Amino acid sequence: MEPSMTTSRRTLTPVSRETLQSRVYEQLKQAISGGVFVPGEAVTLRRLAESVGTSIMPVREAVNRLIAEGALDIMPNRTVIVPRMTSAKFEDLTRLRVMVEGEAALRACYRVTTEMLSELEKINEEVLRHSKANEIHEALKANRDFHFTIYAAAESEVLSRVIEMLWLQVGPFLLFSMNLPAARWTTKHHLDILRGLRSADPVATQQAIVADIKETAQQLLEIGVFAHSSSRTAEPAALSVESKVGR
């Protein structure tokens, strides 16, 4: 006997508008913090909707949320762009990252598990493999996964939210840390982080995270990818890495 239409309907769980919007928001958030978009790049709702496979409405809602969080900027002509940044602002964000991510790493060290260490080692191998193959966006994604796996272990919702906010702003610039041969990632700091976690040494783990953040920040400051003024229309120095939307 075939089920009635009424019975069939009871087995379905409608996808709410809020759920779809949240999924789109998470996808865009990870793309921005993972360096998929170039600073100063204009992004259209239609293009984003095509990339994530939805209608424009949930994308518009997610974009408005990201604008409010400072991850995207809206120009006077209503064009939405990935914000540019001055070196002074980047240095301020780096100082905050050192404090907040260092604290998260320290806390994570007290909660590390064998399974977590194994997962981190695998992710770090992915970072190195993609970096050697010049698969920039894949390497950046793996790098983000490495860091956020550690920060999640800190089990602090407050720290996690602050760290996500910081990465939303600096993420697009991390793209350029792999743009020069001298800036190729060797994952040496990641190995130091793993050693600190493995030996349950919170200070060593914290120091390794801080060293990783500071070295990358210094490379970015040296290669000149920041805007010359705080003006929205200020042009940054040469930007030569293209983004891959929808990756």
CSV table of C-alpha atoms in Angstrom, one decimal:
chain,number,residue,atom,x,y,z
A,1,MET,CA,0.0,0.0,0.0
A,2,GLU,CA,1.4,3.3,-1.0
A,3,PRO,CA,1.6,6.1,1.6
A,4,SER,CA,-0.9,8.8,1.4
A,5,MET,CA,0.1,12.4,0.4
A,6,THR,CA,-0.6,13.4,4.0
A,7,THR,CA,1.8,10.8,5.4
A,8,SER,CA,4.5,11.7,2.9
A,9,ARG,CA,4.3,15.4,3.8
A,10,ARG,CA,4.9,14.6,7.5
A,11,THR,CA,8.3,13.0,6.6
A,12,LEU,CA,9.5,16.3,5.1
A,13,THR,CA,11.3,19.0,7.0
A,14,PRO,CA,11.0,22.3,5.3
A,15,VAL,CA,14.2,24.4,5.0
A,16,SER,CA,13.5,27.7,6.7
A,17,ARG,CA,14.5,31.0,5.2
A,18,GLU,CA,16.7,31.6,8.3
A,19,THR,CA,18.5,28.2,7.8
A,20,LEU,CA,19.2,29.0,4.1
A,21,GLN,CA,20.4,32.5,4.9
A,22,SER,CA,22.7,31.1,7.7
A,23,ARG,CA,24.2,28.6,5.3
A,24,VAL,CA,24.9,31.3,2.7
A,25,TYR,CA,26.3,33.5,5.4
A,26,GLU,CA,28.7,30.7,6.6
A,27,GLN,CA,29.9,30.0,3.0
A,28,LEU,CA,30.6,33.7,2.3
A,29,LYS,CA,32.2,34.2,5.7
A,30,GLN,CA,34.6,31.3,5.2
A,31,ALA,CA,35.3,32.4,1.6
A,32,ILE,CA,36.2,35.9,2.8
A,33,SER,CA,38.3,34.8,5.8
A,34,GLY,CA,39.9,32.2,3.7
A,35,GLY,CA,41.3,34.7,1.2
A,36,VAL,CA,39.0,33.8,-1.8
A,37,PHE,CA,38.3,37.5,-2.5
A,38,VAL,CA,40.9,40.1,-3.3
A,39,PRO,CA,40.8,43.4,-1.3
A,40,GLY,CA,39.1,46.1,-3.3
A,41,GLU,CA,37.3,43.5,-5.5
A,42,ALA,CA,33.7,44.3,-6.3
A,43,VAL,CA,31.2,41.5,-5.6
A,44,THR,CA,27.7,41.4,-7.1
A,45,LEU,CA,24.7,39.7,-5.6
A,46,ARG,CA,24.0,37.8,-8.8
A,47,ARG,CA,27.5,36.5,-9.1
A,48,LEU,CA,27.5,35.4,-5.4
A,49,ALA,CA,24.1,33.7,-5.8
A,50,GLU,CA,25.4,31.8,-8.8
A,51,SER,CA,28.5,30.7,-6.9
A,52,VAL,CA,26.5,29.4,-3.9
A,53,GLY,CA,23.6,28.1,-5.9
A,54,THR,CA,20.8,30.1,-4.4
A,55,SER,CA,18.5,32.9,-5.3
A,56,ILE,CA,19.6,36.5,-4.6
A,57,MET,CA,17.4,37.0,-1.5
A,58,PRO,CA,19.5,34.9,1.0
A,59,VAL,CA,22.7,36.3,-0.5
A,60,ARG,CA,21.4,39.8,0.0
A,61,GLU,CA,20.6,39.1,3.6
A,62,ALA,CA,24.0,37.5,4.2
A,63,VAL,CA,25.8,40.3,2.5
A,64,ASN,CA,24.0,42.9,4.6
A,65,ARG,CA,25.1,41.0,7.7
A,66,LEU,CA,28.7,40.9,6.5
A,67,ILE,CA,28.6,44.6,5.8
A,68,ALA,CA,27.5,45.3,9.4
A,69,GLU,CA,30.4,43.1,10.6
A,70,GLY,CA,32.9,45.0,8.6
A,71,ALA,CA,33.8,42.1,6.3
A,72,LEU,CA,32.3,43.8,3.3
A,73,ASP,CA,32.0,47.5,2.4
A,74,ILE,CA,29.4,49.4,0.4
A,75,MET,CA,30.4,52.3,-1.7
A,76,PRO,CA,28.4,55.5,-2.3
A,77,ASN,CA,27.2,54.0,-5.7
A,78,ARG,CA,25.9,51.0,-3.8
A,79,THR,CA,28.7,48.7,-5.1
A,80,VAL,CA,29.7,46.1,-2.6
A,81,ILE,CA,33.5,45.5,-2.3
A,82,VAL,CA,35.9,43.6,-0.2
A,83,PRO,CA,37.4,46.4,2.0
A,84,ARG,CA,40.9,47.7,1.5
A,85,MET,CA,42.9,48.5,4.6
A,86,THR,CA,45.7,50.8,5.7
A,87,SER,CA,48.9,49.4,7.2
A,88,ALA,CA,48.0,51.1,10.5
A,89,LYS,CA,44.7,49.3,10.8
A,90,PHE,CA,46.3,46.0,9.8
A,91,GLU,CA,48.9,46.5,12.6
A,92,ASP,CA,46.1,47.1,15.1
A,93,LEU,CA,44.3,44.0,13.9
A,94,THR,CA,47.5,42.0,14.2
A,95,ARG,CA,48.0,43.1,17.8
A,96,LEU,CA,44.5,42.0,18.6
A,97,ARG,CA,45.1,38.6,16.8
A,98,VAL,CA,48.2,38.1,18.9
A,99,MET,CA,46.3,38.6,22.1
A,100,VAL,CA,43.1,36.7,21.3
A,101,GLU,CA,44.5,33.9,19.2
A,102,GLY,CA,47.4,33.4,21.6
A,103,GLU,CA,44.9,33.1,24.5
A,104,ALA,CA,42.8,30.6,22.5
A,105,ALA,CA,45.9,28.5,21.7
A,106,LEU,CA,46.9,28.5,25.4
A,107,ARG,CA,43.5,27.3,26.4
A,108,ALA,CA,43.4,24.7,23.7
A,109,CYS,CA,46.6,23.1,25.0
A,110,TYR,CA,44.8,22.0,28.1
A,111,ARG,CA,42.1,20.3,26.1
A,112,VAL,CA,44.1,18.7,23.3
A,113,THR,CA,43.3,15.1,22.5
A,114,THR,CA,45.1,12.4,20.5
A,115,GLU,CA,42.4,12.6,17.8
A,116,MET,CA,42.8,16.4,17.5
A,117,LEU,CA,46.5,16.1,17.1
A,118,SER,CA,46.1,13.5,14.4
A,119,GLU,CA,43.6,15.7,12.6
A,120,LEU,CA,45.9,18.8,12.9
A,121,GLU,CA,48.8,16.8,11.5
A,122,LYS,CA,46.7,15.8,8.5
A,123,ILE,CA,45.6,19.3,7.9
A,124,ASN,CA,49.1,20.6,8.1
A,125,GLU,CA,50.2,18.1,5.5
A,126,GLU,CA,47.5,19.5,3.3
A,127,VAL,CA,48.8,23.0,3.8
A,128,LEU,CA,52.3,22.0,2.8
A,129,ARG,CA,51.1,19.9,-0.2
A,130,HIS,CA,48.9,22.6,-1.6
A,131,SER,CA,51.5,25.3,-1.1
A,132,LYS,CA,54.2,23.3,-2.9
A,133,ALA,CA,51.7,22.7,-5.8
A,134,ASN,CA,51.0,26.5,-5.9
A,135,GLU,CA,47.4,25.7,-5.1
A,136,ILE,CA,46.9,29.0,-3.3
A,137,HIS,CA,43.3,28.9,-2.3
A,138,GLU,CA,43.4,25.3,-1.2
A,139,ALA,CA,46.4,26.0,0.9
A,140,LEU,CA,44.7,29.0,2.5
A,141,LYS,CA,41.6,27.0,3.3
A,142,ALA,CA,43.7,24.3,4.9
A,143,ASN,CA,45.6,26.9,6.9
A,144,ARG,CA,42.3,28.4,8.1
A,145,ASP,CA,41.1,24.9,9.1
A,146,PHE,CA,44.4,24.3,11.0
A,147,HIS,CA,44.0,27.4,13.1
A,148,PHE,CA,40.3,27.2,13.7
A,149,THR,CA,40.5,23.5,14.8
A,150,ILE,CA,42.9,24.7,17.5
A,151,TYR,CA,40.7,27.7,18.5
A,152,ALA,CA,37.6,25.5,18.6
A,153,ALA,CA,39.3,23.4,21.2
A,154,ALA,CA,39.5,26.4,23.5
A,155,GLU,CA,35.8,26.0,24.0
A,156,SER,CA,35.1,29.7,24.3
A,157,GLU,CA,32.3,31.2,22.3
A,158,VAL,CA,33.5,34.7,23.0
A,159,LEU,CA,37.0,34.0,21.8
A,160,SER,CA,35.7,32.2,18.7
A,161,ARG,CA,33.5,35.1,17.7
A,162,VAL,CA,36.2,37.7,18.1
A,163,ILE,CA,38.7,35.5,16.1
A,164,GLU,CA,36.2,35.1,13.3
A,165,MET,CA,35.6,38.8,13.2
A,166,LEU,CA,39.4,39.4,13.0
A,167,TRP,CA,39.9,36.8,10.2
A,168,LEU,CA,37.0,38.3,8.2
A,169,GLN,CA,39.0,41.5,8.0
A,170,VAL,CA,42.5,40.2,7.5
A,171,GLY,CA,41.6,37.0,5.5
A,172,PRO,CA,41.6,38.7,2.1
A,173,PHE,CA,45.2,39.9,2.7
A,174,LEU,CA,46.5,36.5,3.6
A,175,LEU,CA,46.2,35.7,-0.1
A,176,PHE,CA,49.3,37.8,-0.7
A,177,SER,CA,51.4,36.0,1.9
A,178,MET,CA,51.8,33.2,-0.8
A,179,ASN,CA,52.4,35.6,-3.7
A,180,LEU,CA,56.1,35.7,-3.5
A,181,PRO,CA,58.7,32.9,-3.4
A,182,ALA,CA,60.2,34.4,-0.2
A,183,ALA,CA,56.8,34.2,1.5
A,184,ARG,CA,56.2,30.5,0.7
A,185,TRP,CA,54.8,28.7,3.7
A,186,THR,CA,57.1,26.1,5.2
A,187,THR,CA,54.6,25.4,8.0
A,188,LYS,CA,57.6,25.6,10.4
A,189,HIS,CA,55.4,27.5,12.9
A,190,HIS,CA,52.7,24.9,12.5
A,191,LEU,CA,55.2,22.2,13.5
A,192,ASP,CA,56.2,24.3,16.5
A,193,ILE,CA,52.5,24.6,17.4
A,194,LEU,CA,52.0,20.8,17.1
A,195,ARG,CA,55.1,20.2,19.3
A,196,GLY,CA,53.7,22.5,21.9
A,197,LEU,CA,50.3,20.8,21.9
A,198,ARG,CA,51.8,17.3,21.9
A,199,SER,CA,54.0,18.1,24.9
A,200,ALA,CA,51.1,19.9,26.6
A,201,ASP,CA,53.1,23.0,26.9
A,202,PRO,CA,50.7,26.0,26.8
A,203,VAL,CA,53.4,28.7,26.7
A,204,ALA,CA,55.2,27.1,23.8
A,205,THR,CA,52.0,26.6,21.9
A,206,GLN,CA,51.0,30.2,22.5
A,207,GLN,CA,54.4,31.5,21.4
A,208,ALA,CA,54.3,29.4,18.2
A,209,ILE,CA,50.9,30.8,17.3
A,210,VAL,CA,52.1,34.3,18.0
A,211,ALA,CA,55.2,33.8,15.9
A,212,ASP,CA,53.1,32.5,13.0
A,213,ILE,CA,50.8,35.5,13.1
A,214,LYS,CA,53.6,38.1,13.4
A,215,GLU,CA,55.8,36.6,10.6
A,216,THR,CA,52.9,36.6,8.1
A,217,ALA,CA,51.9,40.1,9.1
A,218,GLN,CA,55.5,41.3,8.7
A,219,GLN,CA,55.7,39.8,5.2
A,220,LEU,CA,52.4,41.5,4.2
A,221,LEU,CA,53.6,44.9,5.5
A,222,GLU,CA,56.9,44.5,3.5
A,223,ILE,CA,55.4,43.6,0.2
A,224,GLY,CA,53.1,46.6,0.3
A,225,VAL,CA,49.5,45.4,-0.3
A,226,PHE,CA,47.8,48.1,1.9
A,227,ALA,CA,46.0,51.3,0.9
A,228,HIS,CA,48.0,54.5,1.1
A,229,SER,CA,45.2,56.3,3.0
A,230,SER,CA,42.1,55.6,4.9
A,231,SER,CA,39.9,56.7,2.0
A,232,ARG,CA,37.5,54.1,0.7
A,233,THR,CA,38.7,54.8,-2.8
A,234,ALA,CA,42.4,54.7,-1.9
A,235,GLU,CA,44.3,52.4,-4.1
A,236,PRO,CA,46.6,49.7,-2.5
A,237,ALA,CA,50.0,48.8,-3.9
A,238,ALA,CA,50.1,46.3,-6.7
A,239,LEU,CA,47.6,43.5,-6.3
A,240,SER,CA,48.4,40.6,-8.6
A,241,VAL,CA,46.7,37.6,-7.2
A,242,GLU,CA,43.3,36.8,-8.8
A,243,SER,CA,40.5,35.5,-6.7
A,244,LYS,CA,38.4,32.4,-7.4
A,245,VAL,CA,34.8,32.9,-6.5
A,246,GLY,CA,32.9,29.9,-5.4
A,247,ARG,CA,35.9,27.8,-4.5
